[in-house]
C-alpha positions as MATLAB code, in Angstrom:
seq = 'MIKDKSIFIKNIYYMLSYAFTTLNQGGYEDVATEEFENIHNLFAAILAKGIGRQLKQGLYREYLNRKEDTALVRGKIDMPGTIQNRLARKRVLTCEYDELSENNILNQILKTTVMLLLRHAKVDQEYKNNLKKEMLFFSNVDIIEPATIRWSAIRFQRNNNTYRMLISLCQLILEGMLMTTDSGEYKLASFVDEQRMNRLYEKFILEYYAQECPMVSARASQIPWALDDGVGNMLPIMQSDIMLERGNDVLIIDAKYYSHTTQMQYDVHTLHSANLYQIFTYVKNKDKNFGDEPHKVSGMLLYAATDEAIQPDNVYQMGGNQVSVKTLDLNCDFSIIATQLNAIVDDHFAD';
ca = [
     -35.644   17.164   44.988;
     -34.804   20.757   45.892;
     -37.349   22.839   44.060;
     -36.488   26.157   42.460;
     -38.703   27.961   45.025;
     -36.287   26.915   47.799;
     -33.570   28.917   46.039;
     -34.190   32.539   45.162;
     -34.590   32.603   41.385;
     -32.210   35.556   41.263;
     -29.531   33.420   42.924;
     -29.747   30.879   40.113;
     -28.948   33.785   37.785;
     -25.926   34.668   39.939;
     -24.828   31.036   39.930;
     -25.087   31.018   36.137;
     -23.207   34.331   35.995;
     -20.209   32.844   37.763;
     -20.407   29.520   35.946;
     -20.680   31.273   32.561;
     -18.773   34.567   32.719;
     -20.386   35.693   29.438;
     -23.356   36.881   31.500;
     -21.088   39.483   33.113;
     -19.709   40.808   29.826;
     -22.551   43.198   28.955;
     -25.917   42.861   27.286;
     -27.612   41.019   30.159;
     -28.146   43.995   32.488;
     -31.943   43.821   32.153;
     -31.939   40.157   33.155;
     -29.762   40.889   36.189;
     -32.228   43.446   37.582;
     -35.455   41.629   36.739;
     -37.515   39.571   39.185;
     -38.568   36.122   37.982;
     -41.494   34.022   39.129;
     -39.916   30.736   38.059;
     -36.786   29.232   36.600;
     -38.414   28.798   33.168;
     -38.810   32.561   32.740;
     -35.208   33.076   33.830;
     -33.905   30.619   31.231;
     -36.184   32.090   28.537;
     -34.972   35.617   29.311;
     -31.282   34.647   29.201;
     -31.756   32.747   25.937;
     -33.676   35.647   24.377;
     -30.888   38.082   25.288;
     -28.138   35.717   24.207;
     -29.716   34.788   20.877;
     -30.426   38.472   20.217;
     -26.735   39.262   20.724;
     -25.777   36.388   18.466;
     -28.104   37.565   15.699;
     -26.389   40.972   15.723;
     -23.057   39.223   15.159;
     -24.575   36.786   12.670;
     -25.531   33.161   13.082;
     -22.656   30.726   12.966;
     -22.395   29.019    9.591;
     -20.299   26.075    8.524;
     -19.772   24.104    5.330;
     -22.100   21.128    5.008;
     -21.845   18.453    2.336;
     -24.752   18.349   -0.143;
     -25.658   15.970   -2.921;
     -28.392   16.769   -5.437;
     -29.486   16.299   -9.044;
     -28.954   19.405  -11.145;
     -28.845   20.437  -14.816;
     -25.574   22.335  -14.296;
     -22.311   21.129  -12.826;
     -21.812   22.235   -9.225;
     -18.911   21.000   -7.165;
     -17.863   17.541   -8.304;
     -19.905   15.057  -10.313;
     -21.040   11.948   -8.450;
     -20.579    9.290  -11.142;
     -22.739    6.463   -9.658;
     -25.675    8.844   -9.221;
     -25.196   10.378  -12.650;
     -25.101    6.927  -14.310;
     -28.338    6.009  -12.546;
     -29.925    9.177  -13.907;
     -28.771    8.329  -17.434;
     -30.189    4.811  -17.143;
     -33.477    6.323  -16.003;
     -33.306    8.743  -18.987;
     -33.046   11.736  -16.693;
     -31.077   14.591  -18.230;
     -29.512   15.727  -14.973;
     -26.215   15.290  -13.196;
     -25.748   14.186   -9.613;
     -23.353   16.637   -8.012;
     -21.704   16.747   -4.615;
     -20.678   20.095   -3.134;
     -20.089   21.979    0.109;
     -22.519   24.725    1.093;
     -22.087   27.352    3.795;
     -25.154   26.898    5.991;
     -26.616   28.010    9.328;
     -28.354   24.617    9.612;
     -25.662   23.180   11.896;
     -25.779   21.468   15.281;
     -25.258   24.663   17.336;
     -28.184   26.515   15.782;
     -30.286   23.339   15.805;
     -29.773   23.030   19.585;
     -30.795   26.665   20.099;
     -33.945   26.289   18.013;
     -34.922   22.974   19.628;
     -34.572   24.446   23.129;
     -36.504   27.596   22.246;
     -39.363   25.628   20.691;
     -39.717   23.622   23.913;
     -39.805   26.802   26.002;
     -42.419   28.302   23.668;
     -44.703   25.349   24.429;
     -44.248   25.557   28.192;
     -47.155   27.011   30.149;
     -44.928   28.569   32.819;
     -43.045   30.784   30.368;
     -44.681   34.235   30.277;
     -45.949   35.602   26.983;
     -43.471   38.491   27.108;
     -40.514   36.108   26.795;
     -42.305   33.922   24.255;
     -42.886   36.939   22.019;
     -39.179   37.840   22.080;
     -38.164   34.268   21.284;
     -40.735   33.979   18.465;
     -39.335   37.090   16.766;
     -35.829   35.659   16.926;
     -36.932   32.307   15.527;
     -37.860   34.075   12.258;
     -34.112   34.138   11.564;
     -33.925   30.355   12.163;
     -36.345   29.410    9.353;
     -33.652   27.369    7.584;
     -32.570   25.585   10.789;
     -33.968   22.147   11.644;
     -35.426   21.033   14.973;
     -33.684   17.888   16.193;
     -34.415   15.059   18.607;
     -32.924   16.141   21.975;
     -31.944   12.580   22.907;
     -29.690   12.323   19.823;
     -27.482   15.284   20.767;
     -23.916   14.183   21.528;
     -22.901   16.962   23.874;
     -19.380   15.614   24.370;
     -18.740   15.787   20.626;
     -19.464   19.526   20.364;
     -16.307   21.548   19.796;
     -15.904   25.301   20.078;
     -13.436   27.325   18.031;
     -12.599   30.979   17.650;
     -15.439   31.610   15.183;
     -18.187   29.954   17.280;
     -16.954   30.517   20.845;
     -19.757   33.034   21.451;
     -22.138   30.048   21.481;
     -20.429   28.363   24.450;
     -22.609   29.807   27.230;
     -25.847   29.450   25.221;
     -25.168   25.812   24.385;
     -24.260   25.049   28.010;
     -27.545   26.604   29.115;
     -29.434   24.592   26.489;
     -27.796   21.430   27.811;
     -28.886   22.312   31.349;
     -32.446   22.804   30.085;
     -32.671   19.824   27.734;
     -30.932   17.285   29.967;
     -32.223   18.514   33.287;
     -35.740   19.633   32.474;
     -36.780   17.211   29.773;
     -39.118   14.334   30.360;
     -41.052   12.107   27.976;
     -44.826   11.793   28.038;
     -46.670    8.495   27.585;
     -47.234    9.372   23.926;
     -43.499    9.755   23.362;
     -43.569   13.542   23.099;
     -41.215   15.768   25.031;
     -42.192   18.332   27.589;
     -40.265   20.342   30.136;
     -40.348   19.143   33.708;
     -41.074   21.624   36.456;
     -37.578   21.756   37.888;
     -34.001   21.056   36.918;
     -33.044   17.718   38.413;
     -30.526   17.157   41.178;
     -27.749   15.890   38.967;
     -27.675   18.925   36.682;
     -28.110   21.388   39.534;
     -25.235   19.647   41.302;
     -22.972   20.372   38.316;
     -24.044   24.019   38.299;
     -23.548   24.238   42.071;
     -20.011   22.828   41.777;
     -19.054   25.120   38.899;
     -20.535   28.162   40.631;
     -18.500   27.617   43.818;
     -15.303   26.960   41.875;
     -15.710   30.063   39.693;
     -16.720   32.214   42.667;
     -13.481   31.415   44.447;
     -11.443   31.791   41.242;
     -12.867   35.281   40.641;
     -13.465   36.650   44.139;
     -10.670   35.159   46.265;
      -7.333   35.941   44.570;
      -5.468   35.152   47.787;
      -5.906   31.437   47.017;
      -5.595   29.321   43.888;
      -8.926   27.698   42.986;
      -8.912   24.700   40.656;
     -10.669   21.388   40.089;
      -7.489   19.360   40.416;
      -6.939   15.638   40.190;
      -5.332   13.984   43.186;
      -2.730   11.277   42.548;
      -2.955    8.074   44.553;
      -0.244    7.736   47.199;
       1.063    4.355   46.049;
       3.824    2.446   47.809;
       5.024    0.648   44.672;
       3.769    3.008   41.955;
       1.396    0.403   40.508;
      -2.067    1.935   40.031;
      -3.665   -0.141   37.297;
      -7.489    0.202   37.196;
      -7.609    2.697   40.070;
     -10.276    5.359   39.468;
      -9.289    8.986   38.929;
      -9.665   11.155   42.017;
     -11.189   14.343   40.609;
     -11.849   17.066   43.148;
     -14.714   19.543   42.726;
     -12.820   22.480   44.205;
      -9.264   22.610   45.528;
      -8.169   25.822   47.229;
      -4.418   26.229   47.705;
      -2.035   28.772   49.146;
       1.446   27.342   49.112;
       1.294   24.021   50.955;
      -1.976   24.918   52.667;
      -4.816   23.043   50.933;
      -8.589   22.849   51.366;
     -10.412   20.247   49.242;
     -14.141   20.968   48.884;
     -16.672   18.437   47.654;
     -19.853   20.315   46.681;
     -23.111   18.370   47.083;
     -26.596   19.386   45.933;
     -29.064   16.876   47.367;
     -32.700   16.865   48.359;
     -31.602   15.465   51.756;
     -28.334   16.523   53.354;
     -28.325   13.521   55.717;
     -29.405    9.885   55.566;
     -31.697    8.132   58.040;
     -30.728    4.852   59.680;
     -32.847    3.495   62.524;
     -34.403    6.953   63.014;
     -30.942    8.486   63.415;
     -29.586   11.173   61.060;
     -26.103   10.392   59.766;
     -23.913   11.825   57.036;
     -23.939   10.221   53.607;
     -21.283    7.565   54.103;
     -20.069    7.522   50.488;
     -19.499   11.294   50.581;
     -17.505   11.075   53.798;
     -15.393    8.151   52.547;
     -14.666   10.061   49.345;
     -13.504   13.312   50.944;
     -11.456   11.376   53.507;
      -9.723    9.475   50.693;
      -8.987   12.721   48.830;
      -7.532   14.357   51.921;
      -5.321   11.459   53.004;
      -3.877   10.903   49.520;
      -3.224   14.623   48.995;
      -1.623   14.793   52.446;
       0.652   11.856   51.618;
       1.764   13.523   48.375;
       3.576   16.257   50.340;
       5.889   13.758   51.988;
       8.070   15.391   54.654;
       7.383   18.976   53.528;
       5.557   21.233   56.032;
       1.917   21.362   54.910;
      -1.726   21.370   55.932;
      -4.483   19.512   54.074;
      -8.149   19.698   55.083;
     -11.402   18.601   53.490;
     -14.959   19.876   53.459;
     -18.304   18.524   52.344;
     -20.326   21.596   51.376;
     -24.008   20.775   50.968;
     -26.645   23.090   49.555;
     -28.957   23.710   52.518;
     -32.456   22.250   52.358;
     -35.589   23.099   54.347;
     -34.989   20.108   56.658;
     -34.797   20.740   60.379;
     -31.375   19.103   60.752;
     -28.505   20.647   58.771;
     -24.978   19.285   59.302;
     -22.347   21.595   60.778;
     -19.568   19.395   62.073;
     -15.783   19.410   62.312;
     -13.800   16.191   62.715;
     -10.095   15.562   63.366;
      -9.126   12.402   61.480;
      -5.591   11.078   61.643;
      -3.994   14.513   61.649;
      -6.354   16.141   59.156;
      -9.480   18.200   59.602;
     -12.633   17.174   57.729;
     -15.674   19.410   58.105;
     -19.262   19.215   56.929;
     -21.166   22.432   56.291;
     -24.205   23.740   54.415;
     -24.498   26.742   52.104;
     -27.839   28.547   52.340;
     -28.907   29.532   48.815;
     -32.301   30.804   49.972;
     -31.098   34.276   50.955;
     -29.743   37.476   49.475;
     -26.659   36.818   47.352;
     -24.516   39.066   49.539;
     -25.130   36.596   52.389;
     -24.156   33.675   50.146;
     -20.930   35.508   49.318;
     -20.286   36.085   53.026;
     -20.725   32.361   53.725;
     -18.265   31.426   50.969;
     -15.724   34.063   52.024;
     -15.901   32.860   55.629;
     -14.807   29.370   54.548;
     -11.617   30.806   53.031;
     -11.023   33.178   55.936;
     -11.412   30.412   58.523;
      -9.165   27.924   56.780;
      -6.418   30.227   55.521;
      -6.306   32.545   58.543;
      -2.734   33.519   59.277;
];
């Protein structure tokens, strides 16, 4: 696994800034200029700033259904419950009503994540103190079991859209940094795992190009299969990570964040075969979609560089299309990372 020390901690902040543009919209200036010893402090600092901003706007509240026994009518009477009370000689009514409450899933996720960070030894006391003060406003919010959170079911609307970045960060922390101890308790692992960092890496590159390279269109587009008879039952969806386009000039980028950029077979370093097959399939099907129109379609596997001695830097000509394999060094000043990304666009879309 690529540990957070092999990527400047500040660069993870920049990656988050592009992936979640909220970080660039004011209020996070102190975080942007601060130096962090580890990724846990970075996450704690961003959460503290974000929750502080949210508290100034007010915690999101939504109507939750309640049912309770009461001496006075509230909402509508629940007849089965009321009859049971009468049979038990209780002089109360069972009533069902809606109550506006901050004890909803969004605030529960925030509190659950913060409580885990507060228990983590690598989070400095400075950030813990800030988070503890904010949790005073969450006294009516429950802590929930992280494994029960249905992330795909969470919906954002106009009145809770300010939570989007915070909840995404909580998901990165809870899914990527959570591990269970032998006693069944949860604790935070030392590093975000490959899978979650891969998602952040993909989103960062896509958003970087969308924001910084207006000369091309940057999207995560699906690629239709080039079918001879139009029958595509049960074929998987071809979902690109990043597709850069300028007219009929296309570069498809597959972003990969692995602990090893190559695989070993018989003491020989080779590219990950599945990755190469995938990008080749994307390129050939996209190329076929243009038909007889003048066009150019190329593909690139863009790995996050590791500390291994061998890093791929290859260009192949395959059946009329170029497929290249490169690495992006994240262990350097961000201006150098930007230069590397800009060079990819300049090289491919050079007039």
